[in-house]
CSV table of C-alpha atoms and ligand atoms in Angstrom, one decimal:
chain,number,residue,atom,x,y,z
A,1,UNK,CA,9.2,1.3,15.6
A,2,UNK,CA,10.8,4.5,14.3
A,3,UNK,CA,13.4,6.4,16.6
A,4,UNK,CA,12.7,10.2,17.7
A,5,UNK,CA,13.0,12.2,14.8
A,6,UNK,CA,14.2,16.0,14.6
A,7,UNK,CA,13.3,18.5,11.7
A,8,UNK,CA,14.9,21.6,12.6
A,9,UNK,CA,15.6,25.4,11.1
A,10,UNK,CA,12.8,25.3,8.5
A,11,UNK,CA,10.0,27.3,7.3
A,12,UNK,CA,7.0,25.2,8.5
A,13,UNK,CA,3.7,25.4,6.2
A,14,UNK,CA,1.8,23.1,8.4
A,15,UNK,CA,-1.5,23.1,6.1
A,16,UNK,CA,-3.8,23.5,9.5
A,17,UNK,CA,-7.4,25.3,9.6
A,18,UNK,CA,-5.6,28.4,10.0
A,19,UNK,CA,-3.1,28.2,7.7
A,20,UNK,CA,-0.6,28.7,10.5
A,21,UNK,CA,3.2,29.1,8.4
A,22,UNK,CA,6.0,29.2,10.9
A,23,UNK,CA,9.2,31.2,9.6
A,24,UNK,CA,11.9,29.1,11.7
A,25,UNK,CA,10.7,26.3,13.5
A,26,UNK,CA,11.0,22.7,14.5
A,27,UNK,CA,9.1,19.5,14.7
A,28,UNK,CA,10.0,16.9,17.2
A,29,UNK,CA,8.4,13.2,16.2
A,30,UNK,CA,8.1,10.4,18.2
A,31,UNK,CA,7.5,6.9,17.0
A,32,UNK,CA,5.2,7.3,14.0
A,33,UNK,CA,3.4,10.8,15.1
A,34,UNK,CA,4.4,14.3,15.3
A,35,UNK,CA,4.8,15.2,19.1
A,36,UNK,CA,5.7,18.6,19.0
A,37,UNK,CA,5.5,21.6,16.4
A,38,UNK,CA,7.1,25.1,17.5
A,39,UNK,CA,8.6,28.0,16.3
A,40,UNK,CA,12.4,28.8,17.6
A,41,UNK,CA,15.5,26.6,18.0
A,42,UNK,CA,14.9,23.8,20.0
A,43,UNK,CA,17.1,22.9,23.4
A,44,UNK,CA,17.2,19.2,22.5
A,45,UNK,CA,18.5,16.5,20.1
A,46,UNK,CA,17.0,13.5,19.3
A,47,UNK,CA,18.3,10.3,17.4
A,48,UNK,CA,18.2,11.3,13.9
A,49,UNK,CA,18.4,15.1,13.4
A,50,UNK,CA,17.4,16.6,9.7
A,51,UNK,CA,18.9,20.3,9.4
A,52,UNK,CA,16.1,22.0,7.4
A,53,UNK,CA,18.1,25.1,6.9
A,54,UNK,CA,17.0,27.1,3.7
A,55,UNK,CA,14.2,24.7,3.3
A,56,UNK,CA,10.2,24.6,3.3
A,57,UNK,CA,8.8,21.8,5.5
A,58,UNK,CA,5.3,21.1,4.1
A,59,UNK,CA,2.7,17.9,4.9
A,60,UNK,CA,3.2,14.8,2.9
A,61,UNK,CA,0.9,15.4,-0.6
A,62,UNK,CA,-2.1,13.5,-1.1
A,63,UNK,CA,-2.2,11.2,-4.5
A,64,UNK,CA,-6.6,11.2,-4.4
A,65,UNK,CA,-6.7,9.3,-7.2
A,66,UNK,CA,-4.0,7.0,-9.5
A,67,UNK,CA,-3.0,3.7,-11.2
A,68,UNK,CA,0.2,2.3,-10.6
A,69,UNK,CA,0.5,0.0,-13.3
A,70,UNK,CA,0.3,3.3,-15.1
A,71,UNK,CA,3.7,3.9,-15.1
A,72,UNK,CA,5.0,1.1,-17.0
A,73,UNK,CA,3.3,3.2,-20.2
A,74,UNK,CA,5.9,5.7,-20.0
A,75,UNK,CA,7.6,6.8,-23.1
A,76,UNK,CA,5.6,4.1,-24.7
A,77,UNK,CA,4.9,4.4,-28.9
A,78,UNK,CA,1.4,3.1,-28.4
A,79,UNK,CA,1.2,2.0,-32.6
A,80,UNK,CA,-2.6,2.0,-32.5
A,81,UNK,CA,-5.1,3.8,-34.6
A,82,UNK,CA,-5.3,7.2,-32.5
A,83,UNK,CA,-8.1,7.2,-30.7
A,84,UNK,CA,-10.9,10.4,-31.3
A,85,UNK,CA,-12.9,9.7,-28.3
A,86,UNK,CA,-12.2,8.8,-24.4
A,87,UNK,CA,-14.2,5.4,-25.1
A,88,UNK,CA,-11.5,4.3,-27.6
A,89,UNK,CA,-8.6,5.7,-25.4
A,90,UNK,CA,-10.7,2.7,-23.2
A,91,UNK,CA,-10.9,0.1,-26.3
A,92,UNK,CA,-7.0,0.7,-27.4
A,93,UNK,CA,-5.1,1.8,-25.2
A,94,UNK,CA,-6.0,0.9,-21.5
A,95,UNK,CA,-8.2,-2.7,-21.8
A,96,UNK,CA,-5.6,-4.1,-23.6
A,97,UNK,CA,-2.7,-3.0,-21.1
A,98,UNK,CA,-4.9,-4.1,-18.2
A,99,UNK,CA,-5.5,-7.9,-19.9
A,100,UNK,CA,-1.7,-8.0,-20.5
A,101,UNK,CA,-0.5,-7.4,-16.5
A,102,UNK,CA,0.7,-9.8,-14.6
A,103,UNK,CA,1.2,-10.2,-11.0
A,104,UNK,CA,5.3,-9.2,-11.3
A,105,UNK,CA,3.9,-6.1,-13.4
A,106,UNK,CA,1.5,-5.3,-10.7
A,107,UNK,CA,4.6,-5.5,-8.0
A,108,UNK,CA,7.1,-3.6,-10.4
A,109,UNK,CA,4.8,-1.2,-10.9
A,110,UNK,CA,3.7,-0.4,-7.5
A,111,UNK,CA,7.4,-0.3,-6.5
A,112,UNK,CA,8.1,2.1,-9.2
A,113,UNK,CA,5.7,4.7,-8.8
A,114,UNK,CA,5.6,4.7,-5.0
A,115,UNK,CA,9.1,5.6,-5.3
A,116,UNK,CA,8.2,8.2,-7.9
A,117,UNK,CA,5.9,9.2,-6.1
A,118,UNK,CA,7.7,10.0,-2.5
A,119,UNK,CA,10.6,11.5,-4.6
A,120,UNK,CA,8.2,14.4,-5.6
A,121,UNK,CA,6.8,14.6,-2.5
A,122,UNK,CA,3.3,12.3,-2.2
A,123,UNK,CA,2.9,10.4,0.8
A,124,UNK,CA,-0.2,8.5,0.7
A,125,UNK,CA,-1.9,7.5,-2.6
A,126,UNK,CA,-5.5,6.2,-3.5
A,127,UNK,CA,-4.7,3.6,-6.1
A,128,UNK,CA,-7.2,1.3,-8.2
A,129,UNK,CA,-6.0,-2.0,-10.2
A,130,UNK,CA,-7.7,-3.5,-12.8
A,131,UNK,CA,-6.1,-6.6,-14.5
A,132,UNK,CA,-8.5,-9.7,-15.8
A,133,UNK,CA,-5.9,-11.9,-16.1
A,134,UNK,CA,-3.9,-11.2,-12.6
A,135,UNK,CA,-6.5,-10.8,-10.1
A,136,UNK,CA,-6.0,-13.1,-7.2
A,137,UNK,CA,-3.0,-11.9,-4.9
A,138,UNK,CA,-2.4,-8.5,-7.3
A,139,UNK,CA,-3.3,-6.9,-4.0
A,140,UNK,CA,-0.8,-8.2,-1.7
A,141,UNK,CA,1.7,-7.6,-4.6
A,142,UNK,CA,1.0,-4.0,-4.9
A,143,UNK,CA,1.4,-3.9,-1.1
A,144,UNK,CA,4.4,-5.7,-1.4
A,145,UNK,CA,6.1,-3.1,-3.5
A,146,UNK,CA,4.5,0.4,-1.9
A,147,UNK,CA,6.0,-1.1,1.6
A,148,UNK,CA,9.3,-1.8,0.1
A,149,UNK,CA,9.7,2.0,-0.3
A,150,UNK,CA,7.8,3.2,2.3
A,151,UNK,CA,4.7,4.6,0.9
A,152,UNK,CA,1.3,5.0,2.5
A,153,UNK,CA,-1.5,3.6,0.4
A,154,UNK,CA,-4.8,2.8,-0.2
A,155,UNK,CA,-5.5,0.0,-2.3
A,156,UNK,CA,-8.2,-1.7,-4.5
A,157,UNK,CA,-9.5,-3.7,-7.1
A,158,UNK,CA,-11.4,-2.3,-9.9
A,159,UNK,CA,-14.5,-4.3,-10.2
A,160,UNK,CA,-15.9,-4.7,-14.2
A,161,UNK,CA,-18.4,-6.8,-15.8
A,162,UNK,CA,-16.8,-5.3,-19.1
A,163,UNK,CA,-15.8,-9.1,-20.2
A,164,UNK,CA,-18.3,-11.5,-18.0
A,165,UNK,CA,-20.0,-10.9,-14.7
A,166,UNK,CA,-17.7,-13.7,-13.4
A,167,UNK,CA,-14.6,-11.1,-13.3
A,168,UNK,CA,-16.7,-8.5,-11.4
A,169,UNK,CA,-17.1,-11.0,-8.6
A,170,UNK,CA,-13.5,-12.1,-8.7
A,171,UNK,CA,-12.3,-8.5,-8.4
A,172,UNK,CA,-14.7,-8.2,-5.1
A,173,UNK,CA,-13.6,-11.1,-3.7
A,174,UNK,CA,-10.1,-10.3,-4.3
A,175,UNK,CA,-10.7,-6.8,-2.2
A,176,UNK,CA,-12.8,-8.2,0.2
A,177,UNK,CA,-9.9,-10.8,1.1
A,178,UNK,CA,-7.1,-7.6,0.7
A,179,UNK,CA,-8.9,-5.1,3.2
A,180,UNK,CA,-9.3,-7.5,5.7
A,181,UNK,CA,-5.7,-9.1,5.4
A,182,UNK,CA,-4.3,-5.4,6.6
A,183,UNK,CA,-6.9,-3.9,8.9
A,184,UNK,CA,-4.1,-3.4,11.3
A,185,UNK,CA,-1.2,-2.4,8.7
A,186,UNK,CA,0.8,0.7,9.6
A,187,UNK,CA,1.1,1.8,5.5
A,188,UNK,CA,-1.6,0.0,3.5
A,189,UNK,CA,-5.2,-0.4,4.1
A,190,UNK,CA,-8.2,-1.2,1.6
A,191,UNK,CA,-11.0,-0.2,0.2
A,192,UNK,CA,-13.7,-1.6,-2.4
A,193,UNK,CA,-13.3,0.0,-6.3
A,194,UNK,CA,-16.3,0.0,-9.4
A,195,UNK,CA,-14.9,0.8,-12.8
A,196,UNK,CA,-17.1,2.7,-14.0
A,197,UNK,CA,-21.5,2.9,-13.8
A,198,UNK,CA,-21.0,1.9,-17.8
A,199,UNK,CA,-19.1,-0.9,-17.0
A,200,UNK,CA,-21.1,-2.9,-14.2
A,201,UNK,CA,-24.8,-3.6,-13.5
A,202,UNK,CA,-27.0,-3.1,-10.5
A,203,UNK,CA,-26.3,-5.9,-8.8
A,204,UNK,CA,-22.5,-5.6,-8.4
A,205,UNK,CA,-23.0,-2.2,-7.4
A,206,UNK,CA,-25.9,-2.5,-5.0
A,207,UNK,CA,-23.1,-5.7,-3.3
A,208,UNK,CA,-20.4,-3.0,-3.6
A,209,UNK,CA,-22.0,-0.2,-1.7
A,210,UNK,CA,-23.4,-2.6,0.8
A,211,UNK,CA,-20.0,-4.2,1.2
A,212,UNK,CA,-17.9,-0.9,1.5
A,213,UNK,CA,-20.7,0.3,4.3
A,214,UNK,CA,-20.5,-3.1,6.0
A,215,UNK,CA,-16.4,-3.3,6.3
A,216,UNK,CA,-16.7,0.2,7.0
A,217,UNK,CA,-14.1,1.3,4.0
A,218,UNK,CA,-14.0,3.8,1.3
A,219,UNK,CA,-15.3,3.4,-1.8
A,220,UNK,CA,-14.2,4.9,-5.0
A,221,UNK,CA,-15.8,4.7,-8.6
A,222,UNK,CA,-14.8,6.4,-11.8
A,223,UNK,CA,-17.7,9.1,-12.2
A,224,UNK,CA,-18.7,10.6,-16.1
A,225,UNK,CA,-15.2,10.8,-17.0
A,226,UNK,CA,-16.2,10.8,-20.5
A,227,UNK,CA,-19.7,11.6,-22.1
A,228,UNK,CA,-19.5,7.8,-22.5
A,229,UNK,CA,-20.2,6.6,-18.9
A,230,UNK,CA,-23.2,9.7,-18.5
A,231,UNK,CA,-24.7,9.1,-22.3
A,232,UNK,CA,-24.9,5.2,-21.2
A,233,UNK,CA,-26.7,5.6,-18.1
A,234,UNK,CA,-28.8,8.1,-19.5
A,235,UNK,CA,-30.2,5.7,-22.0
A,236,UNK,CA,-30.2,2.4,-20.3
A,237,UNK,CA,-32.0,3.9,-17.0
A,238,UNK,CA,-32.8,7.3,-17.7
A,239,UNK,CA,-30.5,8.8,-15.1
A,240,UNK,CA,-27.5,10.6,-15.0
A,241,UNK,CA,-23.7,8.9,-13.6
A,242,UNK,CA,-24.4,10.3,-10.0
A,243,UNK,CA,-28.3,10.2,-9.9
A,244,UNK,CA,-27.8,6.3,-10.7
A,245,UNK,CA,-24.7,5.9,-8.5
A,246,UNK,CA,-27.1,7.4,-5.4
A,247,UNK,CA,-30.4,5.5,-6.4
A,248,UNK,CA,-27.8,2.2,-5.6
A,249,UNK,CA,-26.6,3.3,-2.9
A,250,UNK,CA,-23.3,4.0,-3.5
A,251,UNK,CA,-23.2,7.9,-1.9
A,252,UNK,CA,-22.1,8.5,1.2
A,253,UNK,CA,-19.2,10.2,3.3
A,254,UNK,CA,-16.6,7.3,2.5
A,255,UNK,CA,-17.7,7.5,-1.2
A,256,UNK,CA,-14.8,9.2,-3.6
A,257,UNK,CA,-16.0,10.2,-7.4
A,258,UNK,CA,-13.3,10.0,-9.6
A,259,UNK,CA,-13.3,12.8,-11.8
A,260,UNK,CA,-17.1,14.2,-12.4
A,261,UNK,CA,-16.3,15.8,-15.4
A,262,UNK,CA,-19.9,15.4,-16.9
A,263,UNK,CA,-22.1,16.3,-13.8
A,264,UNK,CA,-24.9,19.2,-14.0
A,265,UNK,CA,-26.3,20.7,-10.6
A,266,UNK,CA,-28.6,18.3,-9.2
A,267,UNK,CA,-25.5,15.9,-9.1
A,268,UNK,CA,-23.4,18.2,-6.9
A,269,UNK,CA,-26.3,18.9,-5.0
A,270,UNK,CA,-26.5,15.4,-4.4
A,271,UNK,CA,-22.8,15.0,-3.9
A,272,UNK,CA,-22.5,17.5,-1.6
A,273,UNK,CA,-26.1,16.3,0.2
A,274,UNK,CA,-24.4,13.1,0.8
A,275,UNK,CA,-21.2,14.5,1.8
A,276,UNK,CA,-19.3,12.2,-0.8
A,277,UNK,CA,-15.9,13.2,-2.0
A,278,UNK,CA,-14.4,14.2,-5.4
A,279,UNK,CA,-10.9,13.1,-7.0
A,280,UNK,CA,-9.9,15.6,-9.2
A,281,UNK,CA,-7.8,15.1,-11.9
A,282,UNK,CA,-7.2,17.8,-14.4
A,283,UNK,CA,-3.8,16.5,-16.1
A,284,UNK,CA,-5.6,13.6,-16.9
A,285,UNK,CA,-8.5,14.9,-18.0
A,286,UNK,CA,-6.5,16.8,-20.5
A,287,UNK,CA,-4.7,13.9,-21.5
A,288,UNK,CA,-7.8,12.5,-22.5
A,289,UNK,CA,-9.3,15.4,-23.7
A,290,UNK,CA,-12.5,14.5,-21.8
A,291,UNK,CA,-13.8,18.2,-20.6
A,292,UNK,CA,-13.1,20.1,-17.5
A,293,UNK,CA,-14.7,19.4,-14.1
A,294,UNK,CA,-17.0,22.2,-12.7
A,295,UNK,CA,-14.4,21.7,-9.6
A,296,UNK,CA,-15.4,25.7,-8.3
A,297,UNK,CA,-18.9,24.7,-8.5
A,298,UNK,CA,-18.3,22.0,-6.4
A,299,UNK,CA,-15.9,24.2,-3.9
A,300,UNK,CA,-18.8,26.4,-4.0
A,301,UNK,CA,-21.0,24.3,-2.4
A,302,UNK,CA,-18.6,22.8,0.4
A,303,UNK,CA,-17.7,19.3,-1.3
A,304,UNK,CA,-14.3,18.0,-0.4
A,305,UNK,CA,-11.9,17.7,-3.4
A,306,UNK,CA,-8.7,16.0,-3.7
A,307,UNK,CA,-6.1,16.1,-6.1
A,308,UNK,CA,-5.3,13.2,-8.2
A,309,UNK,CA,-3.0,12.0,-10.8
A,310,UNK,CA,-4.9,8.9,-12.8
A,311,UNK,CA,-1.8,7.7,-13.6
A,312,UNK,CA,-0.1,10.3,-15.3
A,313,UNK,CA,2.5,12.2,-14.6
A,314,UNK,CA,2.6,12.0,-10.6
A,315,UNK,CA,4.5,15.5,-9.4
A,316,UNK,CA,1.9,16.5,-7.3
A,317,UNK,CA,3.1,20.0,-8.3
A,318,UNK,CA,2.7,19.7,-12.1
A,319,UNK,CA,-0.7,18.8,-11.0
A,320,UNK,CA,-1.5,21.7,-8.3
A,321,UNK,CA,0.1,23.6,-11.3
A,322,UNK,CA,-2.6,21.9,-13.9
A,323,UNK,CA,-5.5,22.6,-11.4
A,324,UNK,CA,-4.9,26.5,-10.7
A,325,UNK,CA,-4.5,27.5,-14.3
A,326,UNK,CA,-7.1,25.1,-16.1
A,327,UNK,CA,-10.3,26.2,-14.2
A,328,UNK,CA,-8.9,29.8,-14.9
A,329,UNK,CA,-9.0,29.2,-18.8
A,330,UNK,CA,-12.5,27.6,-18.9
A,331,UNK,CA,-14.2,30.1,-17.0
A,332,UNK,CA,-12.2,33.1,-18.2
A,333,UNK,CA,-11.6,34.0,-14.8
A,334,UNK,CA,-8.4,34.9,-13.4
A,335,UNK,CA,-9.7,34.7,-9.8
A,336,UNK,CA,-11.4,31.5,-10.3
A,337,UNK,CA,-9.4,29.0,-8.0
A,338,UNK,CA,-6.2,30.4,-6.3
A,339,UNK,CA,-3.3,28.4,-5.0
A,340,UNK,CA,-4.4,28.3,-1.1
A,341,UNK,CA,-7.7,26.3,-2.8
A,342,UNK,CA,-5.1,24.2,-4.6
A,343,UNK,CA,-3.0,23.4,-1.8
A,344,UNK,CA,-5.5,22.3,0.0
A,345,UNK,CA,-7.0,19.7,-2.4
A,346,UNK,CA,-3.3,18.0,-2.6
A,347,UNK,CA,-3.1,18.1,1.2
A,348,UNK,CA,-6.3,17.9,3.6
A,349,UNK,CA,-8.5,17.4,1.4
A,350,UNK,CA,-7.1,14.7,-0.4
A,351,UNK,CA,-7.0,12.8,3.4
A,352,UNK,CA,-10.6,14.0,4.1
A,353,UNK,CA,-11.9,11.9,0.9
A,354,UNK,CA,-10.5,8.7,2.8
A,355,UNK,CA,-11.0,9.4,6.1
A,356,UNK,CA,-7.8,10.3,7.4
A,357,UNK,CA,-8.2,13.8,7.7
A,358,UNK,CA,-7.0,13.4,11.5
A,359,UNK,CA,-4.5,11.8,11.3
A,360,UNK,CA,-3.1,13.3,8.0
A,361,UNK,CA,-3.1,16.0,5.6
A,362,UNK,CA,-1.6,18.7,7.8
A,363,UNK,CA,1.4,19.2,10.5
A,364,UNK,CA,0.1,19.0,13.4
A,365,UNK,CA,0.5,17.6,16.9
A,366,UNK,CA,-0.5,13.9,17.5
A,367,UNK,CA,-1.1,13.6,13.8
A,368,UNK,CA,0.9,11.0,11.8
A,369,UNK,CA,4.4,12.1,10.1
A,370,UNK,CA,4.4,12.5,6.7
A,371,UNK,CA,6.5,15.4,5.9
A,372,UNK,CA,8.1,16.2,2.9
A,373,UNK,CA,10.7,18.8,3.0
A,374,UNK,CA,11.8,21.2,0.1
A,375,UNK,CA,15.1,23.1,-1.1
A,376,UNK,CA,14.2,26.7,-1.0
A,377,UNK,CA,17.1,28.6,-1.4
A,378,UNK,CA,17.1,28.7,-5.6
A,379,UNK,CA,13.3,30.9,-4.9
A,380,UNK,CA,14.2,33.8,-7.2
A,381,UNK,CA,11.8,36.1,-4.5
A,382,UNK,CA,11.5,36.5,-1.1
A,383,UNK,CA,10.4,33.1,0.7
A,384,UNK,CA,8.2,34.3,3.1
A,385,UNK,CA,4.8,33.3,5.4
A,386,UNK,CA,2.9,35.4,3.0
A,387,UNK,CA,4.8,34.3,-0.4
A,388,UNK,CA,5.0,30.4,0.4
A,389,UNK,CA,2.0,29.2,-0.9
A,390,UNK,CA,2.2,30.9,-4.0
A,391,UNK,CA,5.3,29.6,-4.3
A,392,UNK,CA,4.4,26.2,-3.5
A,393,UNK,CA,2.0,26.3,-6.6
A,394,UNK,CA,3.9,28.4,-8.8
A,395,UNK,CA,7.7,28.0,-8.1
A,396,UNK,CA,8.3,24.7,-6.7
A,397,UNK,CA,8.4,21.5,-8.6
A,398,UNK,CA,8.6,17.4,-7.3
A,399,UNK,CA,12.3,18.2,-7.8
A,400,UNK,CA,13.1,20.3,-5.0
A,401,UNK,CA,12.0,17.4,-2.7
A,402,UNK,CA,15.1,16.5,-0.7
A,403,UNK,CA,13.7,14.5,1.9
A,404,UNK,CA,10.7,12.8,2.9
A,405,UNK,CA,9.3,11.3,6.4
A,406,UNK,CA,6.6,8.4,6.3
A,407,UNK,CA,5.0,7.4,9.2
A,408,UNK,CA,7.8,8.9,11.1
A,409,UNK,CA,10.8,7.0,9.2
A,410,UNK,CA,13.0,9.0,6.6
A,411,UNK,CA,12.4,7.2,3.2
A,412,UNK,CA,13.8,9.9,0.7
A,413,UNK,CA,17.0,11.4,1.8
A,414,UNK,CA,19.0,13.9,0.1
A,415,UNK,CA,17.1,13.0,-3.0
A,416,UNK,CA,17.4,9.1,-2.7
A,417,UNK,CA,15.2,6.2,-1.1
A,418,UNK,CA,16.6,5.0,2.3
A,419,UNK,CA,14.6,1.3,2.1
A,420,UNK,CA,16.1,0.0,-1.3
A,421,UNK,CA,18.2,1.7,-4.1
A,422,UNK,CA,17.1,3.5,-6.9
A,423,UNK,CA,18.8,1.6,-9.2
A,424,UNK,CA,17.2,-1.8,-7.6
A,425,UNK,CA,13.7,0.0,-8.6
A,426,UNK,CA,14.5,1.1,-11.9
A,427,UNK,CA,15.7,-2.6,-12.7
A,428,UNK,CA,12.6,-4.3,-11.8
A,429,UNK,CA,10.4,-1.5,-13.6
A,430,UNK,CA,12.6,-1.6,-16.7
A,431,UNK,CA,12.1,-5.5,-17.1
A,432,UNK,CA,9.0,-5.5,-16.1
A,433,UNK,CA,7.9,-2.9,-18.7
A,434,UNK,CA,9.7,-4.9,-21.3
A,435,UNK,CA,7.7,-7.7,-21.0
A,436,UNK,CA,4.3,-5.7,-20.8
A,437,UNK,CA,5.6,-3.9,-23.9
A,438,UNK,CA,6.6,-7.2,-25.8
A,439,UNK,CA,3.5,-8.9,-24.6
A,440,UNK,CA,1.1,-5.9,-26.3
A,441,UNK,CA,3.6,-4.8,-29.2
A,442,UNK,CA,4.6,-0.9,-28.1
A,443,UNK,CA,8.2,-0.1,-28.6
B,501,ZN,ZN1,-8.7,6.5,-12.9
């Protein structure tokens, strides 16, 4: 168990319903939850003490949506035909990565961008694996590397009849077997993962929901990313991504869409009717040059969005960044989204789409600490309770993280892990990616 824990002389943004921001403050943590929050100097020590002088003491950020194995892409020269539409970005870049990943790439990977991860400042991620040929124990190996650092995740694997019906039931039994190995894990739990509608059939998604509801979990599916996944179920069934997803049960309030980027009204209606979540990610979606999300339509009508990464590029600020400007540009409204909005999909709301918006997402007492804690004193303008959250969106970047608390133990300090080195994480990333790389011909 962690020692006492003192974060002292910082500007505290704790994220709360009120948006409460205290100038100079401190927060006193005990074992793995934050005991007391208060502005002024406090008349006490504790065991470890971190002087927050200068700097902006926000709540962990919530990853909503990612893949891991993701990182080992980085940099990569793909030397395929370029793809023209997100099904081939499917077909040539990503199938053939997830056939090639092994249970070391699924560990390397894990440990890689966890620790990328906390460095910018992310907490607790949402993660979904998908690898044909490395399914049984890729779980425990993805846990294996997220702990080493000391991330918070949830995990899964990606259930897809894409090859045979065989590997869909595989992948279930693999995440059945996962999310009850770690019911009582301080860092990592599970929850159950579709692909995509286009990529499995009724049945495997009738067992899913009904599995999810019975282990009482999350689940998450990829939701009309591409005109793909709605054009399919259109003409197979006649219904739309979400109208198909509900008819089989699948929405409910531990239910996270990834992405809805293709959804007319009646689908957020019946989103936000069965109080499902939404994982957001615009990066991605620009990546992919799939569309944009009606995300304000879906504020609008009180549906919980997080803020995810899908892989890419996982400052959570680049991201808040990506989400406050491109919503602007497609509706040619300036006022569309603004950064409070933002904030809150990388912080409460990103907890609220897997149920643990109370015990995480904000600063608050008796809630879990995750705490990341920023440099503020190269802010070019005042830094001040009115100013911070426009700052947060629009000055600060994953770089200014010095230190970050998980679960009430320091695991980025001064800019470097505390659990393992750095340079232990690049190694096994680096070696890993080589192999990946050799094994699918990218340079
Ligand atoms: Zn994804």
């Amino acid at each position: 168990m962690s020692e006492d824990l003192l974060i002292k002389n910082g500007m505290i943004v704790t994220g709360d319903k009120r948006g409460t921001v205290i100038s100079k403050g401190f927060i006193r943590v005990s074992g793995a939850r934050i005991a007391e929050i208060s502005e002024g100097n406090p008349n006490f020590t504790a065991d470890k003490v971190i002087d927050a002088t200068g700097c902006l003491v926000i709540p962990g950020l919530v990853t909503a949506h990612t893949h891991l194995y993701g990182i080992l892409l980085r940099g990569a020269s793909l030397n395929i035909s370029p793809p023209t539409d997100f099904a081939q970005v499917l077909q040539r870049v990503w199938w053939p990565v997830d056939e090639a990943l092994t249970l070391q790439d699924a560990y390397a990977s894990a440990l890689s961008a966890s620790a990328d991860m906390l460095r910018n400042g992310s907490t607790l991620f949402a993660d979904t694996y998908s690898g044909p040929n490395s399914i049984e124990g890729s779980l425990q190996e993805i846990a294996r590397g997220t702990k080493e650092v000391g991330m918070r995740g949830v995990l899964a694997f990606e259930m897809t009849e894409r090859n045979n019906p065989e590997e869909a039931h595989r992948g279930f039994q693999e995440g059945v077997k996962f999310i009850q190995s770690c019911k009582k894990d301080d860092l990592v739990s599970g929850m159950v993962s579709l692909h995509a509608s286009f990529t499995v059939g009724d049945k495997t998604v009738e067992e899913a929901a009904n599995e999810a509801k019975k282990l009482d979990v999350p689940i998450t599916v990829h939701t009309s990313e591409g005109l793909v996944d709605l054009y399919h179920n259109l003409e197979a069934t006649g219904e739309r991504t979400v109208e198909r997803l509900d008819r089989l049960g699948v929405l409910g309030p531990k239910t996270v869409l990834a992405h809805c980027v293709h959804v007319n009204d009646h689908e957020i209606e019946l989103i936000a009717k069965r109080r499902a979540s939404v994982a957001h990610n615009p990066m991605s979606n620009m990546l992919n040059a799939v569309g944009v999300a009606p995300v304000t339509k879906m504020l609008e009508k009180g549906i919980t969005v997080g803020l995810g990464n899908d892989g890419w590029i996982y400052d959570p600020f680049e991201n808040m960044r990506c989400a406050l400007t491109v919503h602007r540009l497609a509706s040619g409204n300036p006022s569309a989204i603004g950064p409070e909005e933002v904030f809150r999909m990388a912080t409460i709301e990103g907890a609220h789409c897997y149920g643990f918006g109370n015990d995480l997402g904000s600063l608050e007492k008796r809630k879990l600490a995750d705490i990341a804690i920023l440099e503020g004193s190269r802010v070019p303008t005042p830094l001040t309770s009115e100013s911070v959250i426009g700052h947060l969106v629009n000055t600060f970047s994953g770089r200014d993280v010095r230190d970050v608390v998980v679960n009430g133990d320091i695991v980025v300090q001064n800019r470097l892990l505390t659990k393992t080195t750095d340079t232990h994480v690049s190694k096994v990333s680096r070696e890993s990616a080589m192999g990946l790389w050799s094994r699918i011909n990218l340079k």
